[in-house]
PDB file of C-alpha atoms and ligand atoms in Angstrom:
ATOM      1  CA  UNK A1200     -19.280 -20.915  -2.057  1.00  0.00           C
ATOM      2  CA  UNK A1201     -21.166 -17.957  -0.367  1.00  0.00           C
ATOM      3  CA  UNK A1202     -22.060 -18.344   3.123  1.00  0.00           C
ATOM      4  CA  UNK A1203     -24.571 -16.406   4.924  1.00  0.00           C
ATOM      5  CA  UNK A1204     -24.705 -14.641   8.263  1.00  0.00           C
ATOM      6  CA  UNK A1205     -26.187 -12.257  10.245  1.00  0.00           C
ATOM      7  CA  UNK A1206     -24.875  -9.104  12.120  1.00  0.00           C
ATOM      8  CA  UNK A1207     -26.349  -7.368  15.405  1.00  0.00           C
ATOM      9  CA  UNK A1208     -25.737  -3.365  14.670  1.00  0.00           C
ATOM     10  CA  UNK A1209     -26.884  -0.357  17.211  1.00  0.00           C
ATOM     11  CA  UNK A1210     -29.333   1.885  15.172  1.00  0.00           C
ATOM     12  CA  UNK A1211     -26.813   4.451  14.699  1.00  0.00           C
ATOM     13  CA  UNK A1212     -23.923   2.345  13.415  1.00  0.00           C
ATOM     14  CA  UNK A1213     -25.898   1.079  11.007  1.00  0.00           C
ATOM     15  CA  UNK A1214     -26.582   4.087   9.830  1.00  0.00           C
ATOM     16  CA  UNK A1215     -23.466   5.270   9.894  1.00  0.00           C
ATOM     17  CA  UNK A1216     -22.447   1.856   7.851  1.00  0.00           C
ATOM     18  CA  UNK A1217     -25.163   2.608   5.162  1.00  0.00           C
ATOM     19  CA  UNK A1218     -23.982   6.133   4.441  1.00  0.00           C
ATOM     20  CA  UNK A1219     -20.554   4.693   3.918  1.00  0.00           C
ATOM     21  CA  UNK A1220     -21.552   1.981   1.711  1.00  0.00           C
ATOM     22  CA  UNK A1221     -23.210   4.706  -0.143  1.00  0.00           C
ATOM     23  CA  UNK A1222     -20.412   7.229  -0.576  1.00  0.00           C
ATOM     24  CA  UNK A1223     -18.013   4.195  -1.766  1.00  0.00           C
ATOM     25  CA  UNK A1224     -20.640   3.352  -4.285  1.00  0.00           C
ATOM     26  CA  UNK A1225     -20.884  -0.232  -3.387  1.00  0.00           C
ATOM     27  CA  UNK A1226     -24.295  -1.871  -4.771  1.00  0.00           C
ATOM     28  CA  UNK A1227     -24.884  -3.645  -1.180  1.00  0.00           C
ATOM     29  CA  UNK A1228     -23.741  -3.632   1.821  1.00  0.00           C
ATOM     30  CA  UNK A1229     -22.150  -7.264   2.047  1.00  0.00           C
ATOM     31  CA  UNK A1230     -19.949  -5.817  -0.745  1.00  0.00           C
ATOM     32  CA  UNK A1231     -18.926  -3.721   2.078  1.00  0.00           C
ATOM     33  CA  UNK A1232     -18.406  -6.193   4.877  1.00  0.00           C
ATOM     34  CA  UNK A1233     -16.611  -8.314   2.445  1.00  0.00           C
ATOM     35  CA  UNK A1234     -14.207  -5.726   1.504  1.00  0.00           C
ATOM     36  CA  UNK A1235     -13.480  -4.645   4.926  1.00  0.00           C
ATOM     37  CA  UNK A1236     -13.071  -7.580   6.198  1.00  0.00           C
ATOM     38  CA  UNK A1237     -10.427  -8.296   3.309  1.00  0.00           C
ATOM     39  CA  UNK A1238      -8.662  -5.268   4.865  1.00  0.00           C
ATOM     40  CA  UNK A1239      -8.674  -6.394   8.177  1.00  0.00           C
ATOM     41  CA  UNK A1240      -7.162  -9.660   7.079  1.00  0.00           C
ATOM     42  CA  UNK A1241      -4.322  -7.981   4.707  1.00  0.00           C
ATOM     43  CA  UNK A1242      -3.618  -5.931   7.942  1.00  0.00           C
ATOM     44  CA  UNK A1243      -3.265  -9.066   9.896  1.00  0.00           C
ATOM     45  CA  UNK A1244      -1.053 -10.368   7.604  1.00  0.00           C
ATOM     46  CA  UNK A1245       0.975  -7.529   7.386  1.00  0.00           C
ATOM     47  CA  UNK A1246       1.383  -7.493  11.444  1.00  0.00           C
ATOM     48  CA  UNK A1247       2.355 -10.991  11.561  1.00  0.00           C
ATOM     49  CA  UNK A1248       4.914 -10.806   9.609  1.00  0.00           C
ATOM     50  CA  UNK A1249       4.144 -13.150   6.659  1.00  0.00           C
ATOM     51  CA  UNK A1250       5.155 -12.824   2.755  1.00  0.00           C
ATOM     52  CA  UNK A1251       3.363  -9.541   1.467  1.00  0.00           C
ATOM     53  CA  UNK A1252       3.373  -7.399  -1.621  1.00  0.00           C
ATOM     54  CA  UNK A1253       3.067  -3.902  -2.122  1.00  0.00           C
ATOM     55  CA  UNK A1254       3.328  -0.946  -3.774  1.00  0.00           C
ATOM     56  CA  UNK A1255       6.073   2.209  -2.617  1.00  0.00           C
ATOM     57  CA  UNK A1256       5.093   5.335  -4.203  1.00  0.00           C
ATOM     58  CA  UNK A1257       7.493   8.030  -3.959  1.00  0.00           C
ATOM     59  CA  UNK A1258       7.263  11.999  -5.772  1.00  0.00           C
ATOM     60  CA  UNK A1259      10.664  13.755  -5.717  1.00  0.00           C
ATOM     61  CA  UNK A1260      12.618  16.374  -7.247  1.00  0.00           C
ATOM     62  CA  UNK A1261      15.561  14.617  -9.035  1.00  0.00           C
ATOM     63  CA  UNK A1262      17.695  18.153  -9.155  1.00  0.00           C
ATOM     64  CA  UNK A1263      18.102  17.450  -5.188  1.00  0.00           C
ATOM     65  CA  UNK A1264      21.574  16.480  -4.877  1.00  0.00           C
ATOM     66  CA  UNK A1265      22.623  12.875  -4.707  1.00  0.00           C
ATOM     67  CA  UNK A1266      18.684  12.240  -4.362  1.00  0.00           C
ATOM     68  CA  UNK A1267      18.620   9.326  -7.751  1.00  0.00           C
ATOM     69  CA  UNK A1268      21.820   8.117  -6.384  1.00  0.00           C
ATOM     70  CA  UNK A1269      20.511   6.858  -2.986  1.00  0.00           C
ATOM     71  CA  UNK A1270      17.287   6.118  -4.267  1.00  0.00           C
ATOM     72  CA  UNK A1271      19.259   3.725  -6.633  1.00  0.00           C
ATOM     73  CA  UNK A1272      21.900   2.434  -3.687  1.00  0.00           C
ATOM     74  CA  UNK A1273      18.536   1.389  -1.672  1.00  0.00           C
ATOM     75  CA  UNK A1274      17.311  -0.628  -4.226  1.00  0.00           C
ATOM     76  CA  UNK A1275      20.523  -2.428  -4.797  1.00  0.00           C
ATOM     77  CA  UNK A1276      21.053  -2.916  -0.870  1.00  0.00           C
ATOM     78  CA  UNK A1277      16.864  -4.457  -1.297  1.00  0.00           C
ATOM     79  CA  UNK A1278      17.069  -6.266  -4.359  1.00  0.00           C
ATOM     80  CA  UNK A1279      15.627  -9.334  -3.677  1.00  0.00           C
ATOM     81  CA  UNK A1280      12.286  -7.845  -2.718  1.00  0.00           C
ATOM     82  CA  UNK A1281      11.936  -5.330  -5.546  1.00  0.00           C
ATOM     83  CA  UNK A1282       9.986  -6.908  -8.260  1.00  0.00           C
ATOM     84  CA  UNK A1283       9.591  -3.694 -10.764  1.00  0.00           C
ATOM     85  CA  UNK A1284       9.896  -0.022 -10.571  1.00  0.00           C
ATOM     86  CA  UNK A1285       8.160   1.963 -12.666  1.00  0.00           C
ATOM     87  CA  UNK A1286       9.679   5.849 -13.046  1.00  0.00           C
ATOM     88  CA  UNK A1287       7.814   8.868 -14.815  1.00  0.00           C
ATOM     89  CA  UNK A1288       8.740  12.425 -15.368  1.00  0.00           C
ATOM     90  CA  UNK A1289       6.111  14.543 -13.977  1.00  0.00           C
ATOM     91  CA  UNK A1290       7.326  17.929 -15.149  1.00  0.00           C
ATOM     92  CA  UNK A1291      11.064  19.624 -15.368  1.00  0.00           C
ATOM     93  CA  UNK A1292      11.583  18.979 -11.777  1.00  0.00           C
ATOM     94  CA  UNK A1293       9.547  16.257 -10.532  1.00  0.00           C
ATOM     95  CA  UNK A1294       9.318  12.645 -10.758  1.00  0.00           C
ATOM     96  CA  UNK A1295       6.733   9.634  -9.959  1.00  0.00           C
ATOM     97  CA  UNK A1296       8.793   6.489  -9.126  1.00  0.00           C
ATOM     98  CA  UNK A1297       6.622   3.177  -8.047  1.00  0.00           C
ATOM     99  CA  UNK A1298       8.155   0.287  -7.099  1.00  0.00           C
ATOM    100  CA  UNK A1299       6.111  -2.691  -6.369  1.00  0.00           C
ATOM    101  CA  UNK A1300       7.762  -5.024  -3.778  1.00  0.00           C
ATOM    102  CA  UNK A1301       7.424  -8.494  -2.292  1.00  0.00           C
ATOM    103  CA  UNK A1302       9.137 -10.348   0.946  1.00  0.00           C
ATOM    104  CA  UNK A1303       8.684 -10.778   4.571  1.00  0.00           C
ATOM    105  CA  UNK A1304       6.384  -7.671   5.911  1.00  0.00           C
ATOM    106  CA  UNK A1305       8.907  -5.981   8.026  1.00  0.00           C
ATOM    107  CA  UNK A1306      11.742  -6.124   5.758  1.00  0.00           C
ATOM    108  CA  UNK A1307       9.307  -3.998   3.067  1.00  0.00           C
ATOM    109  CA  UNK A1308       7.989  -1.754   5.485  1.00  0.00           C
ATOM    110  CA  UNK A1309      11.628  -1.521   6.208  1.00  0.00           C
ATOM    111  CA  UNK A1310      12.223  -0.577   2.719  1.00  0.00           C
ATOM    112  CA  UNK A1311       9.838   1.636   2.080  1.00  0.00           C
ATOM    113  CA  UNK A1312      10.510   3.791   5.375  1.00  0.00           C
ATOM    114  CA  UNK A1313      14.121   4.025   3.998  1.00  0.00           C
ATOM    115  CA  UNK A1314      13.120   5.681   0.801  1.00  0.00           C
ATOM    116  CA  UNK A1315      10.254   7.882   1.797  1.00  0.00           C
ATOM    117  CA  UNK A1316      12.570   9.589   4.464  1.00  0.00           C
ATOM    118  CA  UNK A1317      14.707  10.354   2.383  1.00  0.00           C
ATOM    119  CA  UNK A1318      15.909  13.806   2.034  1.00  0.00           C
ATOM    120  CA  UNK A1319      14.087  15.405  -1.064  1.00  0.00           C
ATOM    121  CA  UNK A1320      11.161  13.345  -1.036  1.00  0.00           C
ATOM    122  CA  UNK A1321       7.717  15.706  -1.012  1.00  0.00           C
ATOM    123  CA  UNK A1322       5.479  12.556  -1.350  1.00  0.00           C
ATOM    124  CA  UNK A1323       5.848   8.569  -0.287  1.00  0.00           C
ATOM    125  CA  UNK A1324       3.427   6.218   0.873  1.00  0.00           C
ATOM    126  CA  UNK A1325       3.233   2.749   0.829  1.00  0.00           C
ATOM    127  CA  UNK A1326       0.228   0.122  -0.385  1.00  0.00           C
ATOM    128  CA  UNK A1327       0.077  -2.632   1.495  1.00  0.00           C
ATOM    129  CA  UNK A1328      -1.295  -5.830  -0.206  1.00  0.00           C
ATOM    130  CA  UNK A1329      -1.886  -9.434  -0.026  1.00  0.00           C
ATOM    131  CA  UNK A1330      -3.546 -12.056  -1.944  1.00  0.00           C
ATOM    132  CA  UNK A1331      -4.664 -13.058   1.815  1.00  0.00           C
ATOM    133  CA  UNK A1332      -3.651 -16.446   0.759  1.00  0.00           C
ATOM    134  CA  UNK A1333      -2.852 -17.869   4.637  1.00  0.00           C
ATOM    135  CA  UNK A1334      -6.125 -16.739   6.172  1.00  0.00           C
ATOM    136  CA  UNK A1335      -8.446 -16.642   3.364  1.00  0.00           C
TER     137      UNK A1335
HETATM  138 NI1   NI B1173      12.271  11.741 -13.661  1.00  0.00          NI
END
């Protein structure tokens, strides 16, 4: 059920809220609120530690030595919170491996920092995600 309330904005926030609401194309601007307020609760989640799921995106060259191998090694050593990876051949050199994961926050964050430092990867980030189900 939708609930209504009301917010108290200075002039210039507002306006600074409306031009954002426009560039993200949303049709109204408690699409907006709702949507960062679904953030801020994900990000809560994360911080506290709770079950999470996400997405590690990593681009690498697979010529760098031993690269695949400890790619591969970290995956076995993380097992149980690596539900799929997904692995595409960009070009001769490059490759596009996503590997969507699900446990206790810091132990994918823990993951994830693992694999994008390692040596050889040009690209990593990871997508933090929740179905908010403890707060919402
Ligand atoms: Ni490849």
């Amino acid at each position: 059920m939708l609930k209504r309330f009301s917010i108290s904005l200075e002039e210039d926030l507002l306006e600074g809220f409306d031009s954002y609401v426009n560039q993200h194309g949303y049709s109204n601007r408690s699409e907006a609120v709702r949507d960062l307020i679904r953030k801020a609760l994900i990000t809560d989640e994360w911080a506290s530690d709770s079950e999470v799921v996400g997405v590690v995106t990593m681009v690498y060259d697979h010529h760098k030595s031993q690269l695949q191998e400890r790619i591969t090694e970290l995956q076995h050593d993380f097992y149980e919170l690596i539900t799929s990876t997904t692995h595409i051949h960009m070009d001769h050199h490059n490759c596009l491996e996503v590997t969507i994961v699900k446990g206790i926050a810091s132990k994918v964050q823990d993951l994830s920092g693992r694999l994008i430092a390692l040596r050889g990867v040009k690209d990593g980030s990871l997508t933090m995600s929740s179905t908010g189900g403890h707060l919402i």
